[in-house]
């Protein structure tokens, strides 16, 4: 029997936050919101099991966001929050935990102290929620016209995780369905309907729910500011590379295969742009150059894909406790045309480096038909990398 399991509800479509993916999969400080939320519980010593309830069609987002975390397969949620919670609880029945905490996927900043207080509060109450006293004056205003002022005395703003004894809350949820209740917006409301006594422990203003696109942007700024402060040693490295054309049918630039009537000659895949960037990163941390790490004389790198080199340079930065803050590449050639492939290139580099695409730049220019690039004899690439390290 498990002591305390956690159910994270992340089935919402998160439309209010905007963006190209649901808010729980958008990144703050370089990490998906849902991953931060799950990590907060996985790191707590009293938590033995974390299960996430996700929305239909979000399987791909989930797999990408949670890569490498020790989690069981997610459960698919329902139409409402209440239905999703019940599905998650039903999935936990096999494990029969003593206590369960139910938490919003979009509250990534839950503190260890709040988690601990909710769990220990369950020794005194059948249910426990963290909550904050309401500080704003409340008005009742149907149609936008004030009819009365609501006393805020004994009013609380509910947060999560909401903790319950597992058997109690499962029974309460099952009963709510039988009673035709389907729109209850938190689990404490389900518990109240079942007559359970639910106590309050102090919430945390930091434990806020990221609801709007502004919430996501503000959380991102907060985390980036914190990590930048820890990495005050700012370095800029530069890289330059050239590869000549030879007969062929495509070139590879920034990991993107571009059809062309020639290809680039080289020991590896001859991705001249990625080589320049790899050297820029190595330069920023004064770790030599690509040829020292991957000698062309070494047969194991023959035909190698250049993301291996780039990732190695990136790992060296991470190994020093640093981060890549920005990269910029200029590709110089008359042909092939680079512009249409820039979005795919930025996305490929962003994935390899784990740096947001907004911090990965790729540009192209011709050399006005002058010099070797102008004579279409090959492609050149320049790159810079801005790296931040701890002091
Ligand atoms: Mg090269």
XYZ file of C-alpha atoms and ligand atoms in Angstrom:
392
model
C 0.000 0.000 0.000
C 1.278 3.426 -0.983
C 1.432 6.227 1.529
C 0.654 9.304 -0.554
C -0.088 9.436 -4.276
C -0.451 12.587 -6.350
C -2.880 13.142 -9.166
C -1.991 16.029 -11.478
C -4.888 17.286 -13.585
C -3.677 18.562 -16.950
C -6.520 17.683 -19.298
C -7.568 21.286 -20.018
C -7.214 22.724 -23.490
C -5.823 25.939 -21.959
C -7.287 28.211 -24.611
C -7.092 31.351 -22.456
C -3.303 31.201 -22.447
C -3.113 31.408 -26.253
C -0.064 30.017 -28.048
C 0.342 27.066 -30.330
C 0.019 24.420 -27.624
C -2.023 24.069 -24.408
C -0.622 26.210 -21.569
C 0.568 23.238 -19.489
C 2.954 22.322 -22.322
C 4.275 25.844 -22.912
C 7.727 26.484 -21.499
C 8.696 28.781 -18.646
C 12.405 29.199 -17.977
C 13.046 26.667 -20.743
C 10.937 23.882 -19.166
C 7.340 22.863 -19.902
C 4.941 24.014 -17.135
C 3.653 20.459 -16.571
C 7.179 19.075 -16.200
C 7.990 21.615 -13.467
C 4.738 20.714 -11.710
C 5.503 16.977 -11.801
C 9.113 17.535 -10.693
C 7.925 19.512 -7.632
C 6.112 16.397 -6.386
C 8.678 13.829 -7.551
C 11.279 15.693 -5.473
C 9.181 15.550 -2.274
C 10.242 12.723 0.061
C 6.687 11.958 1.227
C 5.349 11.326 -2.301
C 5.474 7.755 -3.546
C 3.563 7.966 -6.831
C 2.682 10.706 -9.350
C 0.009 10.158 -12.010
C -0.942 12.760 -14.631
C -4.348 13.091 -16.300
C -3.984 14.539 -19.807
C -6.305 15.713 -22.583
C -7.122 13.614 -25.600
C -4.737 14.421 -28.426
C -2.069 15.719 -26.012
C -0.137 12.405 -25.932
C 2.669 13.763 -28.115
C 3.047 16.965 -26.079
C 3.119 14.874 -22.902
C 5.775 12.426 -24.127
C 7.989 15.307 -25.240
C 7.528 17.349 -22.054
C 8.086 14.510 -19.571
C 11.031 12.786 -21.281
C 13.288 11.085 -18.744
C 10.973 11.496 -15.719
C 9.976 8.395 -13.759
C 6.207 8.464 -14.329
C 3.587 5.822 -15.152
C 1.676 6.210 -18.456
C -0.796 9.132 -18.244
C -4.568 8.698 -17.945
C -6.920 10.336 -20.461
C -9.222 12.938 -18.907
C -12.900 13.635 -19.513
C -15.070 16.580 -20.562
C -14.924 18.403 -17.224
C -12.351 18.823 -14.470
C -14.538 16.720 -12.222
C -14.687 13.861 -14.729
C -10.911 14.005 -15.227
C -10.310 13.810 -11.473
C -12.572 10.758 -11.186
C -10.810 9.000 -14.057
C -7.472 9.623 -12.377
C -8.741 8.364 -9.014
C -10.165 5.211 -10.627
C -6.739 4.598 -12.195
C -5.157 4.790 -8.738
C -7.479 2.189 -7.170
C -5.114 -0.674 -8.045
C -2.371 0.987 -5.979
C -4.715 1.751 -3.089
C -2.852 4.768 -1.677
C -3.708 5.860 1.873
C -3.772 9.551 0.959
C -4.072 11.364 -2.346
C -3.210 14.930 -3.324
C -5.035 16.374 -6.342
C -3.212 19.237 -8.033
C -3.634 21.593 -10.986
C -1.099 20.926 -13.748
C -0.791 24.686 -14.275
C 0.529 25.396 -10.737
C 4.236 24.646 -11.195
C 5.469 26.711 -8.233
C 3.959 24.634 -5.421
C 6.435 24.642 -2.521
C 7.617 21.637 -0.495
C 6.206 23.379 2.616
C 2.670 23.557 1.180
C 2.820 19.887 0.142
C 4.040 18.873 3.613
C 1.327 20.890 5.393
C -1.469 19.410 3.287
C -0.239 15.861 3.924
C 0.160 16.350 7.670
C -3.177 18.180 7.879
C -4.828 14.924 6.811
C -4.056 13.489 10.251
C -6.540 16.057 11.652
C -9.110 16.401 8.835
C -10.824 14.259 6.205
C -9.761 16.765 3.578
C -7.228 19.623 3.524
C -6.685 22.446 1.069
C -4.156 25.281 0.988
C -5.920 28.641 0.774
C -5.246 32.366 1.058
C -7.529 34.924 2.720
C -9.307 37.114 0.195
C -7.826 40.621 0.361
C -9.742 42.484 -2.371
C -13.127 43.956 -1.519
C -15.781 41.850 -3.229
C -18.728 43.295 -5.147
C -21.813 41.584 -6.446
C -22.601 43.231 -9.796
C -25.033 41.394 -12.066
C -24.868 42.988 -15.502
C -21.936 45.174 -14.402
C -23.907 47.255 -11.885
C -23.101 46.882 -8.186
C -25.969 45.697 -6.045
C -24.044 44.850 -2.888
C -20.661 44.496 -1.197
C -19.870 40.951 -0.090
C -18.207 40.651 3.275
C -14.810 39.021 2.798
C -14.743 37.867 6.386
C -14.020 34.112 6.453
C -13.668 34.006 2.653
C -10.672 32.128 1.259
C -9.189 31.631 -2.194
C -8.682 27.906 -2.770
C -5.407 26.535 -4.125
C -4.116 23.038 -4.780
C -2.830 20.426 -3.944
C -6.031 19.393 -2.198
C -5.468 16.377 0.008
C -7.871 13.613 1.005
C -7.918 10.114 2.326
C -8.056 8.140 -0.881
C -11.091 5.952 -0.140
C -13.131 8.994 1.017
C -12.542 11.154 -2.044
C -13.037 8.280 -4.490
C -16.391 7.488 -2.867
C -17.317 11.206 -2.890
C -16.525 11.536 -6.602
C -18.474 8.401 -7.505
C -21.425 9.691 -5.478
C -21.333 13.106 -7.176
C -21.785 11.388 -10.553
C -24.797 9.445 -9.239
C -26.230 12.722 -7.889
C -25.897 14.314 -11.317
C -23.261 16.835 -10.227
C -20.813 17.409 -13.069
C -19.496 20.978 -12.956
C -17.818 21.133 -9.528
C -14.619 23.121 -10.028
C -12.462 21.645 -7.291
C -12.246 18.469 -5.268
C -13.011 20.220 -1.995
C -16.454 20.993 -3.474
C -16.926 17.289 -4.239
C -15.873 16.481 -0.660
C -18.286 19.070 0.788
C -21.194 17.540 -1.134
C -20.274 14.187 0.396
C -20.287 15.721 3.887
C -16.542 15.382 4.485
C -14.917 17.903 6.793
C -12.303 19.870 4.861
C -9.756 22.005 6.697
C -7.569 24.846 5.512
C -3.793 25.224 5.785
C -1.923 28.384 4.752
C -1.524 28.669 0.995
C 1.349 30.394 -0.744
C 0.993 33.471 -2.990
C 3.742 31.947 -5.169
C 1.615 28.854 -5.759
C -0.389 30.626 -8.437
C -2.199 29.092 -11.366
C -0.816 30.057 -14.764
C -3.997 30.854 -16.641
C -3.417 33.591 -19.189
C -0.679 34.225 -21.739
C 0.537 37.032 -19.455
C 0.856 34.580 -16.536
C 3.024 32.320 -18.709
C 5.168 35.243 -19.908
C 5.628 36.589 -16.359
C 6.576 33.148 -14.992
C 9.058 32.762 -17.837
C 10.640 36.147 -17.060
C 10.859 35.301 -13.367
C 12.647 31.982 -13.970
C 14.949 33.363 -16.671
C 15.907 36.266 -14.405
C 16.719 33.812 -11.614
C 18.875 31.591 -13.825
C 20.625 34.581 -15.438
C 21.532 35.923 -11.995
C 23.245 32.630 -11.168
C 25.262 32.787 -14.420
C 26.936 36.211 -14.496
C 30.030 35.194 -16.562
C 28.891 36.076 -20.102
C 31.073 34.791 -22.951
C 30.774 35.239 -26.705
C 32.419 32.702 -29.000
C 32.763 32.819 -32.754
C 33.055 30.101 -35.377
C 33.757 29.989 -39.109
C 33.679 27.106 -41.570
C 33.809 26.442 -45.317
C 32.940 23.379 -47.358
C 33.378 23.007 -51.115
C 30.729 21.674 -53.481
C 31.075 18.315 -55.239
C 28.625 16.374 -57.435
C 25.507 15.354 -55.536
C 21.804 16.026 -55.062
C 21.392 17.763 -51.689
C 23.132 19.746 -48.965
C 22.573 19.545 -45.204
C 22.507 22.912 -43.405
C 21.589 23.275 -39.719
C 20.384 19.681 -39.840
C 17.937 20.380 -42.682
C 18.282 18.450 -45.941
C 17.893 20.832 -48.894
C 17.611 19.442 -52.450
C 20.344 20.908 -54.666
C 22.242 19.947 -57.802
C 25.442 19.518 -55.772
C 26.447 18.517 -52.294
C 29.064 19.663 -49.808
C 32.306 17.759 -49.609
C 33.478 16.681 -46.185
C 34.399 13.929 -43.814
C 31.071 14.089 -41.940
C 27.724 15.214 -43.416
C 29.517 18.532 -44.162
C 26.903 20.651 -42.355
C 28.991 23.802 -42.608
C 26.534 25.897 -40.555
C 26.435 23.463 -37.641
C 30.228 23.177 -37.709
C 30.588 26.958 -37.424
C 28.130 27.007 -34.519
C 29.864 24.100 -32.772
C 33.146 26.038 -32.962
C 31.431 29.187 -31.649
C 30.188 27.315 -28.570
C 33.577 25.657 -28.013
C 35.171 29.095 -28.393
C 32.903 30.622 -25.755
C 34.119 28.093 -23.180
C 37.726 28.020 -24.502
C 37.542 24.303 -25.249
C 39.507 24.180 -28.491
C 37.772 23.476 -31.791
C 35.665 20.850 -33.503
C 38.722 19.211 -35.136
C 40.285 18.526 -31.723
C 37.145 16.892 -30.365
C 36.306 14.980 -33.557
C 39.525 14.506 -35.605
C 38.857 14.068 -39.360
C 41.522 11.329 -39.255
C 39.263 9.293 -36.972
C 37.192 6.964 -39.184
C 34.321 6.774 -36.678
C 33.224 10.317 -37.686
C 33.082 9.490 -41.419
C 29.612 10.440 -42.677
C 28.592 11.360 -39.085
C 25.592 13.622 -38.600
C 26.819 16.943 -37.279
C 24.240 17.175 -34.476
C 26.575 14.802 -32.598
C 29.273 17.516 -32.639
C 26.871 20.299 -31.717
C 25.332 18.354 -28.857
C 28.795 17.529 -27.519
C 29.656 21.242 -27.381
C 26.313 21.974 -25.727
C 26.908 19.195 -23.151
C 30.271 20.735 -22.282
C 28.476 24.007 -21.454
C 25.862 22.196 -19.363
C 28.639 20.227 -17.648
C 30.189 23.505 -16.505
C 26.831 24.481 -14.990
C 26.261 27.039 -17.749
C 23.675 27.754 -20.410
C 23.616 28.819 -24.041
C 21.796 32.150 -23.985
C 21.758 32.847 -27.729
C 23.183 31.637 -31.021
C 23.432 33.348 -34.408
C 24.484 31.893 -37.756
C 25.059 33.572 -41.126
C 25.231 31.239 -44.134
C 26.996 32.700 -47.179
C 26.131 31.264 -50.601
C 24.575 32.168 -53.968
C 22.596 28.906 -53.987
C 20.622 26.974 -52.839
C 18.050 29.451 -51.515
C 18.173 29.360 -47.696
C 15.255 31.639 -46.697
C 12.409 29.113 -47.013
C 14.293 26.648 -44.771
C 15.145 29.053 -41.930
C 12.165 28.136 -39.686
C 13.008 24.406 -39.943
C 16.683 25.158 -39.244
C 15.921 27.214 -36.133
C 13.601 24.524 -34.877
C 16.239 21.789 -35.462
C 18.947 23.757 -33.629
C 16.554 24.651 -30.829
C 15.815 20.947 -30.283
C 19.483 19.896 -30.296
C 20.613 22.689 -27.973
C 17.469 22.799 -25.765
C 17.385 26.565 -26.330
C 14.053 28.271 -27.194
C 13.727 29.125 -30.904
C 13.483 32.839 -30.021
C 17.119 32.556 -28.938
C 18.320 30.774 -32.082
C 18.948 32.935 -35.159
C 19.746 31.784 -38.704
C 20.370 34.259 -41.533
C 21.651 33.959 -45.071
C 23.345 36.239 -47.527
C 25.075 36.046 -50.891
C 28.525 37.520 -51.457
C 27.348 39.471 -54.528
C 28.977 36.893 -56.815
C 32.407 37.814 -55.424
C 34.970 35.363 -54.115
C 34.639 31.574 -53.828
C 31.088 31.679 -52.544
C 30.213 34.123 -55.340
C 31.688 31.712 -57.878
C 29.479 28.979 -56.383
C 32.465 26.869 -55.376
C 31.186 26.204 -51.884
C 29.331 27.506 -48.829
C 30.733 29.481 -45.890
C 29.134 29.969 -42.488
C 29.820 32.327 -39.592
C 28.401 31.814 -36.125
C 28.430 33.361 -32.697
C 27.277 31.818 -29.440
C 26.559 33.683 -26.233
C 27.159 31.447 -23.261
C 26.558 32.197 -19.581
C 28.616 30.448 -16.905
C 28.701 30.555 -13.121
C 31.611 32.479 -11.616
Mg 33.485 21.648 -41.311
